[in-house]
Coordinates of C-alpha atoms in Angstrom, one line a residue:
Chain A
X1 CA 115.9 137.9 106.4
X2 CA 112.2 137.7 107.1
X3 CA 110.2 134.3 107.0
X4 CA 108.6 135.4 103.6
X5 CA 112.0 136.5 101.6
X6 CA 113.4 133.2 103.0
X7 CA 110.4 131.0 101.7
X8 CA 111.2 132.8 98.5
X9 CA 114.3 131.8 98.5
X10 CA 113.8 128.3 99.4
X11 CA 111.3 127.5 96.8
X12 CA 113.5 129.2 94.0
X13 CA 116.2 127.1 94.9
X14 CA 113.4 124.4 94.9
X15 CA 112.6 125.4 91.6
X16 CA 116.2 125.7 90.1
X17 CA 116.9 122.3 91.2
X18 CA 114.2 120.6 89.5
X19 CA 115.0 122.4 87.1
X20 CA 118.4 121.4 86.9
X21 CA 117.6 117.5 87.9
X22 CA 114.8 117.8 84.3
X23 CA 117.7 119.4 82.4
X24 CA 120.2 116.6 83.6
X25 CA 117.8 113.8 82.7
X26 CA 116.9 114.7 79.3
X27 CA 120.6 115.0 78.6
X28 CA 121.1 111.9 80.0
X29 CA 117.9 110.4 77.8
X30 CA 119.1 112.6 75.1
X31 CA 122.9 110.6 75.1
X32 CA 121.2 107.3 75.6
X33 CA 119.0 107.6 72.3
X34 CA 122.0 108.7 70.0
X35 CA 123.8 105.8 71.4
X36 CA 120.8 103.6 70.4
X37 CA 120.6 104.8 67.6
X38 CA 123.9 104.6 66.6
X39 CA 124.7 100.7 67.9
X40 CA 121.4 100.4 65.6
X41 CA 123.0 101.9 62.5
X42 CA 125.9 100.0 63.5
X43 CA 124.6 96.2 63.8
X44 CA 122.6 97.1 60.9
X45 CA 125.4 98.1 58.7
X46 CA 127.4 94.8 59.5
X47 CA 124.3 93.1 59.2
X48 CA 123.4 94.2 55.6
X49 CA 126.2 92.1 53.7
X50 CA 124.8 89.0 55.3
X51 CA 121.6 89.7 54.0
X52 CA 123.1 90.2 50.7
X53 CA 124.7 86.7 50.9
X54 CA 121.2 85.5 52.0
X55 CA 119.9 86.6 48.7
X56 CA 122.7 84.2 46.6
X57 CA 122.5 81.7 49.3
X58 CA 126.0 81.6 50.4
X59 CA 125.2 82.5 54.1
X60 CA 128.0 80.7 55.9
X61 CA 127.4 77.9 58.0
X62 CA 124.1 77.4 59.5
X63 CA 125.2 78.0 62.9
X64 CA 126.4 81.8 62.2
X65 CA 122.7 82.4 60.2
X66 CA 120.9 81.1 63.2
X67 CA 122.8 82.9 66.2
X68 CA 122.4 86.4 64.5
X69 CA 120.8 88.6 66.1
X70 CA 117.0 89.9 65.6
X71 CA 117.6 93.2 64.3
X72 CA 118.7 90.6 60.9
X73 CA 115.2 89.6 60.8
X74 CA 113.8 93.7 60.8
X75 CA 115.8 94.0 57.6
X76 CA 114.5 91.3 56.1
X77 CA 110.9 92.1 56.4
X78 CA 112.1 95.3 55.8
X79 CA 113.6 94.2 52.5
X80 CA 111.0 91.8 51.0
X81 CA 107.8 94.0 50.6
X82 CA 110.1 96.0 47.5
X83 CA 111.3 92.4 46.0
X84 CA 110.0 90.0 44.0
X85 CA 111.0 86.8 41.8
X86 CA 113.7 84.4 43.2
X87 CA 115.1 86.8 45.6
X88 CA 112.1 87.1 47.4
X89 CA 111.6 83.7 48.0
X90 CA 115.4 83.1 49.5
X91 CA 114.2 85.8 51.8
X92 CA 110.9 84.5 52.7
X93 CA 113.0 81.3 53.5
X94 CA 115.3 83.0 55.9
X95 CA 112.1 83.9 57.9
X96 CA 111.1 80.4 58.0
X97 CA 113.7 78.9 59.0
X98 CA 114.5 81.4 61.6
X99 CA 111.4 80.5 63.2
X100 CA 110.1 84.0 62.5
X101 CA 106.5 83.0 60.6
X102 CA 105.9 79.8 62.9
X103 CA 106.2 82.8 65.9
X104 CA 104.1 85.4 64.5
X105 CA 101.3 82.6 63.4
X106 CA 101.2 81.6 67.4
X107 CA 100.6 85.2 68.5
X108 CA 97.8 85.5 65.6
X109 CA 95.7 84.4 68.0
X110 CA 97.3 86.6 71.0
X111 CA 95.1 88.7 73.6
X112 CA 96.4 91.5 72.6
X113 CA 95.1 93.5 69.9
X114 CA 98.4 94.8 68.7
X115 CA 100.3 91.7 69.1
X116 CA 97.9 90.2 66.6
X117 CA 98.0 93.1 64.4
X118 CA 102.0 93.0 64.2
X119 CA 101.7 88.9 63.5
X120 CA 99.3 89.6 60.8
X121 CA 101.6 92.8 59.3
X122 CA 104.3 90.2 59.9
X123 CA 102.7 87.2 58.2
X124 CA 101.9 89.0 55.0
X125 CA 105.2 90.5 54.6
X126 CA 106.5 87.6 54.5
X127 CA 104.0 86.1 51.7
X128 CA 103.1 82.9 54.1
X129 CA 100.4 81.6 52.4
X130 CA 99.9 78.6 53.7
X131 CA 98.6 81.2 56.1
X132 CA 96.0 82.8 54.0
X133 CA 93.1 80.8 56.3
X134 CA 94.5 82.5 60.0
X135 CA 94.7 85.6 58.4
X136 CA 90.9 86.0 56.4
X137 CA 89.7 84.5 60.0
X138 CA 91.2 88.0 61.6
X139 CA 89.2 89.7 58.7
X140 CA 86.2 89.3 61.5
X141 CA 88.7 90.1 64.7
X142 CA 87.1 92.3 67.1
X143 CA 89.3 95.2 66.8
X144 CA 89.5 97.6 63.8
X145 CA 93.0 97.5 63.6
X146 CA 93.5 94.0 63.2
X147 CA 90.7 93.6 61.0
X148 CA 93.1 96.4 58.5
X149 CA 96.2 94.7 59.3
X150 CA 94.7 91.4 58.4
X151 CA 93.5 92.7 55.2
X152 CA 96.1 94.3 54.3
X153 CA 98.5 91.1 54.7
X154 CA 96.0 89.3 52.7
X155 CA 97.1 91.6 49.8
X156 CA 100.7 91.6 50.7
X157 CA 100.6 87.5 50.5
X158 CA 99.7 87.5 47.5
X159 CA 97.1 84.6 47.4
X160 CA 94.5 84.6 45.2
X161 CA 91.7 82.5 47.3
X162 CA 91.9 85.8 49.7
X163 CA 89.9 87.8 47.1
X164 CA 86.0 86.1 48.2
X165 CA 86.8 87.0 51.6
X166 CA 87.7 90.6 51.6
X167 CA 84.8 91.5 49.4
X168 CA 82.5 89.7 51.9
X169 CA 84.5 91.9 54.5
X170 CA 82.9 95.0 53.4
X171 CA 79.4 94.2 54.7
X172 CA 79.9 91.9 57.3
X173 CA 78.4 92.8 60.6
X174 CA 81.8 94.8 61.4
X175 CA 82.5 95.5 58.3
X176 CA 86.0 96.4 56.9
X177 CA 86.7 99.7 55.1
X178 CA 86.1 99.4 51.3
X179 CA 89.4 101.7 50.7
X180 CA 91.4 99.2 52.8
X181 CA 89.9 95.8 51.0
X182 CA 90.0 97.7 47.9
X183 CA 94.4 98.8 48.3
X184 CA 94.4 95.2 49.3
X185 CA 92.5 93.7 46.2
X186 CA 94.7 96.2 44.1
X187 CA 98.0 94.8 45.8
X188 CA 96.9 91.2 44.9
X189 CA 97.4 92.6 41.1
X190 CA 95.9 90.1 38.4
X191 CA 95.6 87.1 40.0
X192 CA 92.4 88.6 41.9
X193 CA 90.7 89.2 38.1
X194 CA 88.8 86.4 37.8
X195 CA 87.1 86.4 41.0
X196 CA 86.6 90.2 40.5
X197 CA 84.7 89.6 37.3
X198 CA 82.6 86.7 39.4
X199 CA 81.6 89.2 42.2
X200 CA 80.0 91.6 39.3
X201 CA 76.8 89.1 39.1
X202 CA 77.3 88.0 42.9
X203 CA 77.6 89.1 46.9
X204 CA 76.2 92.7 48.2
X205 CA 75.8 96.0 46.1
X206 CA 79.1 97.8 48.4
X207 CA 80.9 94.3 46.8
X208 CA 79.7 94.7 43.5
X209 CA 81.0 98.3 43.5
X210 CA 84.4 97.6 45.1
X211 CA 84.8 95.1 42.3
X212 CA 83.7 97.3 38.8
X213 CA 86.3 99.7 40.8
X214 CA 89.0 97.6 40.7
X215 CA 88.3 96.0 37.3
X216 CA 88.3 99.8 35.8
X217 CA 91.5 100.3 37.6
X218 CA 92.6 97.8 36.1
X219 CA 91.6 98.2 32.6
X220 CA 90.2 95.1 32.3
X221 CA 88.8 94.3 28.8
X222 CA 87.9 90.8 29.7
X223 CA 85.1 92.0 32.0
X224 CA 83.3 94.4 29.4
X225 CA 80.6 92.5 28.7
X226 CA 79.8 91.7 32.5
X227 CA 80.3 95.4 33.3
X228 CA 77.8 96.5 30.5
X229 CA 75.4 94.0 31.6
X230 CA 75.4 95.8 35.3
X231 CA 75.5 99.2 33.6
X232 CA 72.4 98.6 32.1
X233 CA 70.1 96.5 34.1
X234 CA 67.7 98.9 35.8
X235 CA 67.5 96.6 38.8
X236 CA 70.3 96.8 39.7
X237 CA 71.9 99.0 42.6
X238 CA 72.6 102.9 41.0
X239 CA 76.4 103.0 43.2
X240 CA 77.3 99.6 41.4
X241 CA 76.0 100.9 38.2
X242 CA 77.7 104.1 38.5
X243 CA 81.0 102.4 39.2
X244 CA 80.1 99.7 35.8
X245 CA 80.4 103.1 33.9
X246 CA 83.5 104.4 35.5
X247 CA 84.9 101.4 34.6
X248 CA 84.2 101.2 31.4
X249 CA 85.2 104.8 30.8
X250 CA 88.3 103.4 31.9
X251 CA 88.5 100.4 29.8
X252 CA 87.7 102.4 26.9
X253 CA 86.4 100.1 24.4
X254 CA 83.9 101.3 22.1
X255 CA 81.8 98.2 22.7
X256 CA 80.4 99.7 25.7
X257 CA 79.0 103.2 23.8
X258 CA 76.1 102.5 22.9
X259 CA 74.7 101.1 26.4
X260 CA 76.5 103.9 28.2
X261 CA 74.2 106.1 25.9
X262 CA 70.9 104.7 27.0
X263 CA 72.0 104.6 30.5
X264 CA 72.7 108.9 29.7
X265 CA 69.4 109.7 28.2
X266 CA 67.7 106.8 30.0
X267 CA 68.3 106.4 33.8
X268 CA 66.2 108.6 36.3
X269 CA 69.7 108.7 38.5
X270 CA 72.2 112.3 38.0
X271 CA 75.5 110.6 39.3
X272 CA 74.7 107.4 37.1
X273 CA 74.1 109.4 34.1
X274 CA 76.9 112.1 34.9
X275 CA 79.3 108.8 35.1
X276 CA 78.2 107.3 31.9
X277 CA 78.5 110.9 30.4
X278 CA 82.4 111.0 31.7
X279 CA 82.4 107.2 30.2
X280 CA 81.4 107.7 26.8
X281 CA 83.8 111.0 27.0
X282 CA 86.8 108.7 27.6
X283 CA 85.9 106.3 25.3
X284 CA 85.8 109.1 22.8
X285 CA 84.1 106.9 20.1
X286 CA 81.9 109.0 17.7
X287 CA 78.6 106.9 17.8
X288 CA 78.5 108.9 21.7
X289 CA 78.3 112.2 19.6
X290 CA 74.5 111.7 19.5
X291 CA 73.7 111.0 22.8
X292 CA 76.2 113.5 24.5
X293 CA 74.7 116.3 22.1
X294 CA 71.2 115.5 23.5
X295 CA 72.2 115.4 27.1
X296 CA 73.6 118.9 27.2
X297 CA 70.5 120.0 25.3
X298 CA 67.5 117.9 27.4
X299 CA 69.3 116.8 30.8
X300 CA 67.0 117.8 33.7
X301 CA 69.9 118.7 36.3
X302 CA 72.7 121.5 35.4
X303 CA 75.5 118.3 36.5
X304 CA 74.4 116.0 33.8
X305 CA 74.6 118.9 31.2
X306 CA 78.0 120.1 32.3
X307 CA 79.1 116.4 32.7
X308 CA 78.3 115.9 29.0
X309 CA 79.7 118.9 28.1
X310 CA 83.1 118.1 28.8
X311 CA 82.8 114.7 27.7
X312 CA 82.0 116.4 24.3
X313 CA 85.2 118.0 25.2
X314 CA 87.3 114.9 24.9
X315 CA 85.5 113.8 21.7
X316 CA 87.8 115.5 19.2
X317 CA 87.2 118.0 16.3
X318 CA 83.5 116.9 16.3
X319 CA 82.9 117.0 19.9
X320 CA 84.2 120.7 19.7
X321 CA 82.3 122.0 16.7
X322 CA 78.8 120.7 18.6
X323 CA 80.2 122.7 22.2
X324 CA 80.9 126.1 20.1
X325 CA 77.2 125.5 18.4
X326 CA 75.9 125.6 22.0
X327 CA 78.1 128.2 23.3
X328 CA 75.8 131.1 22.4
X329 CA 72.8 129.9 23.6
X330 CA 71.6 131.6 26.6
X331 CA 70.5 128.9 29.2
X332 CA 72.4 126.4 31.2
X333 CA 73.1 124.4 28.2
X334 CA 75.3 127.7 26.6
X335 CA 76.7 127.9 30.1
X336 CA 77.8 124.4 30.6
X337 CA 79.0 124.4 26.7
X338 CA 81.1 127.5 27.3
X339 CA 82.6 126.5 31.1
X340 CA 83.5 123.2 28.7
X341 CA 85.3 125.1 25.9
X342 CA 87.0 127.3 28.5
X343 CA 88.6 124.4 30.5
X344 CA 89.6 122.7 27.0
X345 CA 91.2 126.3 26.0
X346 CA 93.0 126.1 29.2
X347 CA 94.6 122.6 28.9
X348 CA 95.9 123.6 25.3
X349 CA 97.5 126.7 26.3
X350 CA 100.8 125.0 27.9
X351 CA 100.8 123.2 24.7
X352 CA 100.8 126.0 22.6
X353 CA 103.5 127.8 24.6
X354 CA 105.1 124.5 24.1
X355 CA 105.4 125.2 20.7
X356 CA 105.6 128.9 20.5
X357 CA 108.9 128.5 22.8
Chain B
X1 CA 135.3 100.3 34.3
X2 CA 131.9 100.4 33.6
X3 CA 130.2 102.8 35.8
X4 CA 126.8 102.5 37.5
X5 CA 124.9 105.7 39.1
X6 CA 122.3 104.7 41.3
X7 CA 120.1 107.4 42.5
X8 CA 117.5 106.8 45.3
X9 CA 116.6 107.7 49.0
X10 CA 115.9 104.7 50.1
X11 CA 119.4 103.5 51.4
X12 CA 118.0 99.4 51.4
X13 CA 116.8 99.8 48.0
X14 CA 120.4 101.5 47.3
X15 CA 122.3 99.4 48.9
X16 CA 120.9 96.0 47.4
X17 CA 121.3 97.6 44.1
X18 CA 124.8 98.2 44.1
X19 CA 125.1 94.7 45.4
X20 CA 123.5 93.2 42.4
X21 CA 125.4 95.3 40.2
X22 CA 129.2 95.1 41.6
X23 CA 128.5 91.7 41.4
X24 CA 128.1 92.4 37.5
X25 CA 132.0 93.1 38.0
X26 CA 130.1 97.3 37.7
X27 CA 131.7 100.1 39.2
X28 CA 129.1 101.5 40.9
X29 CA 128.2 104.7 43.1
X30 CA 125.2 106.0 45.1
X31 CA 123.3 109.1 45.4
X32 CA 120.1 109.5 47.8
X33 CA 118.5 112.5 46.0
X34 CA 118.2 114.2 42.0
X35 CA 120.3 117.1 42.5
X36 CA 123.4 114.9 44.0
X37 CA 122.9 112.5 41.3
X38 CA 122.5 115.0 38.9
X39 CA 126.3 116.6 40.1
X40 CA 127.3 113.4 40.8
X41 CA 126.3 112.4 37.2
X42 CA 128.5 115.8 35.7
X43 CA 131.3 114.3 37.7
X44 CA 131.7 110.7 37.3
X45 CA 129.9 110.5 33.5
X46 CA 128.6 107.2 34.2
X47 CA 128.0 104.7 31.6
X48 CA 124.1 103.9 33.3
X49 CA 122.1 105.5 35.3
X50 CA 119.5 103.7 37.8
X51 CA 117.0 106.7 39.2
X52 CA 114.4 106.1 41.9
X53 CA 111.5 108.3 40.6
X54 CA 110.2 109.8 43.9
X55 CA 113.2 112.1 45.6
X56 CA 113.9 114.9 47.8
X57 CA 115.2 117.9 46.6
X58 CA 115.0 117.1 42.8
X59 CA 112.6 113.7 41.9
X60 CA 113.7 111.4 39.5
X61 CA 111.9 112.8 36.7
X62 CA 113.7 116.3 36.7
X63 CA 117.1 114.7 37.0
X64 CA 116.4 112.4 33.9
X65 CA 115.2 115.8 31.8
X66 CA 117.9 117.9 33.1
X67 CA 120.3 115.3 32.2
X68 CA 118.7 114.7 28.9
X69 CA 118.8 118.3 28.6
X70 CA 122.3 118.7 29.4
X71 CA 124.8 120.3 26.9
X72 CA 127.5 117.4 26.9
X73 CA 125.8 115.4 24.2
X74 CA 127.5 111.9 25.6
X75 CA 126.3 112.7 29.2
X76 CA 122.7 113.6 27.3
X77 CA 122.4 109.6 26.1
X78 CA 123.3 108.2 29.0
X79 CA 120.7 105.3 29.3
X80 CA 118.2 106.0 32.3
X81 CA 116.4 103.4 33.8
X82 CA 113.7 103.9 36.7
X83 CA 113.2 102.3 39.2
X84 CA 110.1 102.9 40.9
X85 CA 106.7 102.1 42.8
X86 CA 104.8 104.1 40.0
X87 CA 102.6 101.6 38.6
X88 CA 99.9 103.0 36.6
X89 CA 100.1 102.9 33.0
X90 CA 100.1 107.3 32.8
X91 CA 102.9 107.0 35.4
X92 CA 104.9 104.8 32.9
X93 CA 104.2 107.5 29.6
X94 CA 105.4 110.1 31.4
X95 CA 109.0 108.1 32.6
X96 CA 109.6 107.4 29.1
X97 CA 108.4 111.1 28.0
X98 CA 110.9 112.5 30.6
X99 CA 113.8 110.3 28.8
X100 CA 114.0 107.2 31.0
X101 CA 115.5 104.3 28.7
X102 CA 113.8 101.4 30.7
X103 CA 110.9 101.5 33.5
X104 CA 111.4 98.7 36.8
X105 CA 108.2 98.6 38.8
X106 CA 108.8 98.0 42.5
X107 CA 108.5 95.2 43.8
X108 CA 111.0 94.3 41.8
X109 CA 113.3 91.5 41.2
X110 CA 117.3 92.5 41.5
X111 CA 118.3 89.6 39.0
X112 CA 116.0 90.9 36.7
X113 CA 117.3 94.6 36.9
X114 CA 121.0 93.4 36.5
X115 CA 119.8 91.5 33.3
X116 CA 118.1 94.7 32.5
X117 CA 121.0 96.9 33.2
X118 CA 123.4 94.3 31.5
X119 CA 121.3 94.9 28.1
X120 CA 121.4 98.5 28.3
X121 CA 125.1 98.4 28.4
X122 CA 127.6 98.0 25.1
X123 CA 128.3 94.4 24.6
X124 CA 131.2 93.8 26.9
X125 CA 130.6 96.1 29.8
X126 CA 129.4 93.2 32.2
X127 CA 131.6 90.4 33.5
X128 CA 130.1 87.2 31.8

């Protein structure tokens, strides 16, 4: 055998053995994870019945709740973000007096970044709050992350006095995602209504937007009047204007038509006047007839035309009569009138095979 | 007997279900997606179904038409109620379009299921 065939040969058998060895060890990591994963299921199976008898407060003795294991206090948090009422609370007890919320409130203030994070996550799954102040102080923690997982606890905890400090989080010098203050206003649900109505006439424009946002999502009649108010006060900023009419599109109370209509055939701003278009649309109250008519006529932008157009749409028999009056003519009024009249043909046809069928 | 369906994916959302409701003295048995429940449902002719609304395979929504739809006129009115973390108000018209009987927003509270599920049933059916 020359040198070179038995170099080959040595490094092949090089190669096979490493291969072999990287074969061996996955197996061997392969085996260990099932295992895991198994003992997991396992622990957690035997686990589950105790946290059952957590939930009617027969437990045992003390001594039993306290030496289980961790892996009981995973499926509790697990548990208590879908629960609510009396059940809830038993759990949120259970992590209290297993020490769990006094630990994670120490590491709120950790070095690490993702050992805050996983406090805060922790904290407002839980619902601690009498921890509410630690965790709108993380609100302006150097890391993104935090600042997120902080917010988003502040939702999960349900406390109402969080509300001032997330919108404030949205323009603070690092400011916090609107769509992750907003989710968290949203999870706070009702109790965040009243300071939602407040931070109409208060705070920073990206605030006042979040806020008519929310209040439309919620379909809050009680903040009408504030919401038309912001609709229609020229001074004010067009984005939290444009999300007063949105909202009041959703609310759908014909209170708001006739200031939705000035803002259409009024404001100098397309998206404002497109939104208040869609508005009186939803609405659908027959004093927006006028106004809708004269924005697919005299709008100066194809967008406000179309928008009116299939607002018109939505307006009933009425609304339909003025879009087929339109139809023929040949500009981008007709055009916007017929794309509207098409669409509206198109929603009713599943209907009508409905019926046919 | 009485006999509880639950149908839903998540197994600690099933599981603490059926604890609530064999606690109600119910017979009950779990599925994790529609088209199980909806065999399971042919099988076992339950007297209540309890439907998660977002499933593998077949979602909640089907199950409840197809059983509403279904040709066994008894298994047809079997009372449906959802359970699920669809909150918005469209989400709610079209559960009670599809056939649902009740509508349980998540989070929820398990006592106030049971009392739900325990109204739903004919006098009787629950262990006082």
């Amino acid at each position: 055998m020359t040198s070179l065939a038995q170099a080959v040969f040595i490094g092949s058998l090089v190669v096979t053995l490493l291969v072999v060895v990287l074969l061996v060890a996955v197996a061997v990591e392969h085996g260990a994870r099932t295992r895991r994963l198994a003992r997991d299921a396992r622990r957690r199976a035997e686990l589950t019945p105790l946290v059952h008898a957590l939930l009617d407060g027969d437990a045992g003795d003390e001594a039993a709740m306290t030496a289980a294991p961790a892996l009981l206090d995973e499926l509790v948090l697990e548990l208590l973000p879908q629960l609510r009422g009396a059940d809830r609370t038993a759990l949120q007890s259970v992590l209290l007096d297993r020490g769990v919320v006094t630990r994670a409130a120490g590491d709120l203030t950790a070095r690490g970044a993702a050992r805050r994070g996983r406090a805060a996550v922790l904290l407002g799954n839980a619902a601690s709050v009498e921890h509410t102040g630690a965790l709108v102080e993380l609100l302006g923690d150097r890391a993104p992350e935090v600042r997120n997982a902080a917010a988003r606890a502040l939702g999960k905890n349900g406390d109402a006095a969080a509300v001032g400090p997330l919108l404030a989080a949205v323009t603070a010098g690092q400011p916090l995602p609107p769509g992750v203050a907003g989710m968290a206003l949203l999870d706070l649900g009702v109790a965040a209504l009243p300071s939602l109505r407040a931070a109409l006439d208060a705070g920073f424009p990206v605030a006042q937007t979040l806020a008519a946002e929310l209040l439309g999502l919620h379909g809050d009649p009680a903040s009408t009047t504030t919401l038309i108010a912001l609709v229609g006060d020229d001074h004010r900023d067009p984005h939290a204007r444009r999300a007063a009419a949105q909202a009041l599109g959703r609310i759908g109370s014909p209170v708001a038509t006739a200031a939705l209509a000035d803002v259409l055939l009024g404001s100098g701003h397309a998206p404002l006047q497109c939104a208040a278009a869609e508005a009186l649309g939803r609405i659908g109250d027959a004093g927006g007839l006028r106004a809708l008519t004269t924005g697919l006529r005299c709008a100066p932008t194809v967008d406000v035309r179309g928008a009116c157009a299939d607002a018109l749409a939505l307006t009933g028999d009425a609304g339909h009569r003025q879009l087929v009056a339109h139809a023929q003519l040949r500009s981008a009024t007709g055009e916007a009138a017929r794309s509207a009249l098409d669409v509206l043909a198109l929603s009713r046809r599943p209907a009508r095979q409905a019926a046919a069928a | 007997m009485t006999r509880v369906l639950v149908v839903d994916d998540d197994p600690v959302i099933a599981d603490l279900v059926a604890f609530r409701l064999t606690r109600l003295g119910l017979d009950v048995s779990v599925e994790t997606d529609g088209q199980a429940g909806l065999a399971a449902a042919r099988e076992l002719r339950p007297d209540l179904v309890v439907l998660d609304w977002m499933m593998p395979r077949m979602n909640g929504l089907e199950m409840c038409a197809a059983l509403r739809a279904d040709p066994d006129e008894a298994l047809a009115r079997t009372p449906v109620l959802l359970l699920t973390a669809k909150a918005q108000e469209p989400d709610l018209e079209r559960g009670f379009a599809a056939g649902a009987t009740d509508y349980i927003v998540k989070p929820f509270s398990p006592r106030e299921l049971a009392t739900r599920v325990t109204a739903a049933l004919p006098p009787g059916s629950v262990a006082p």
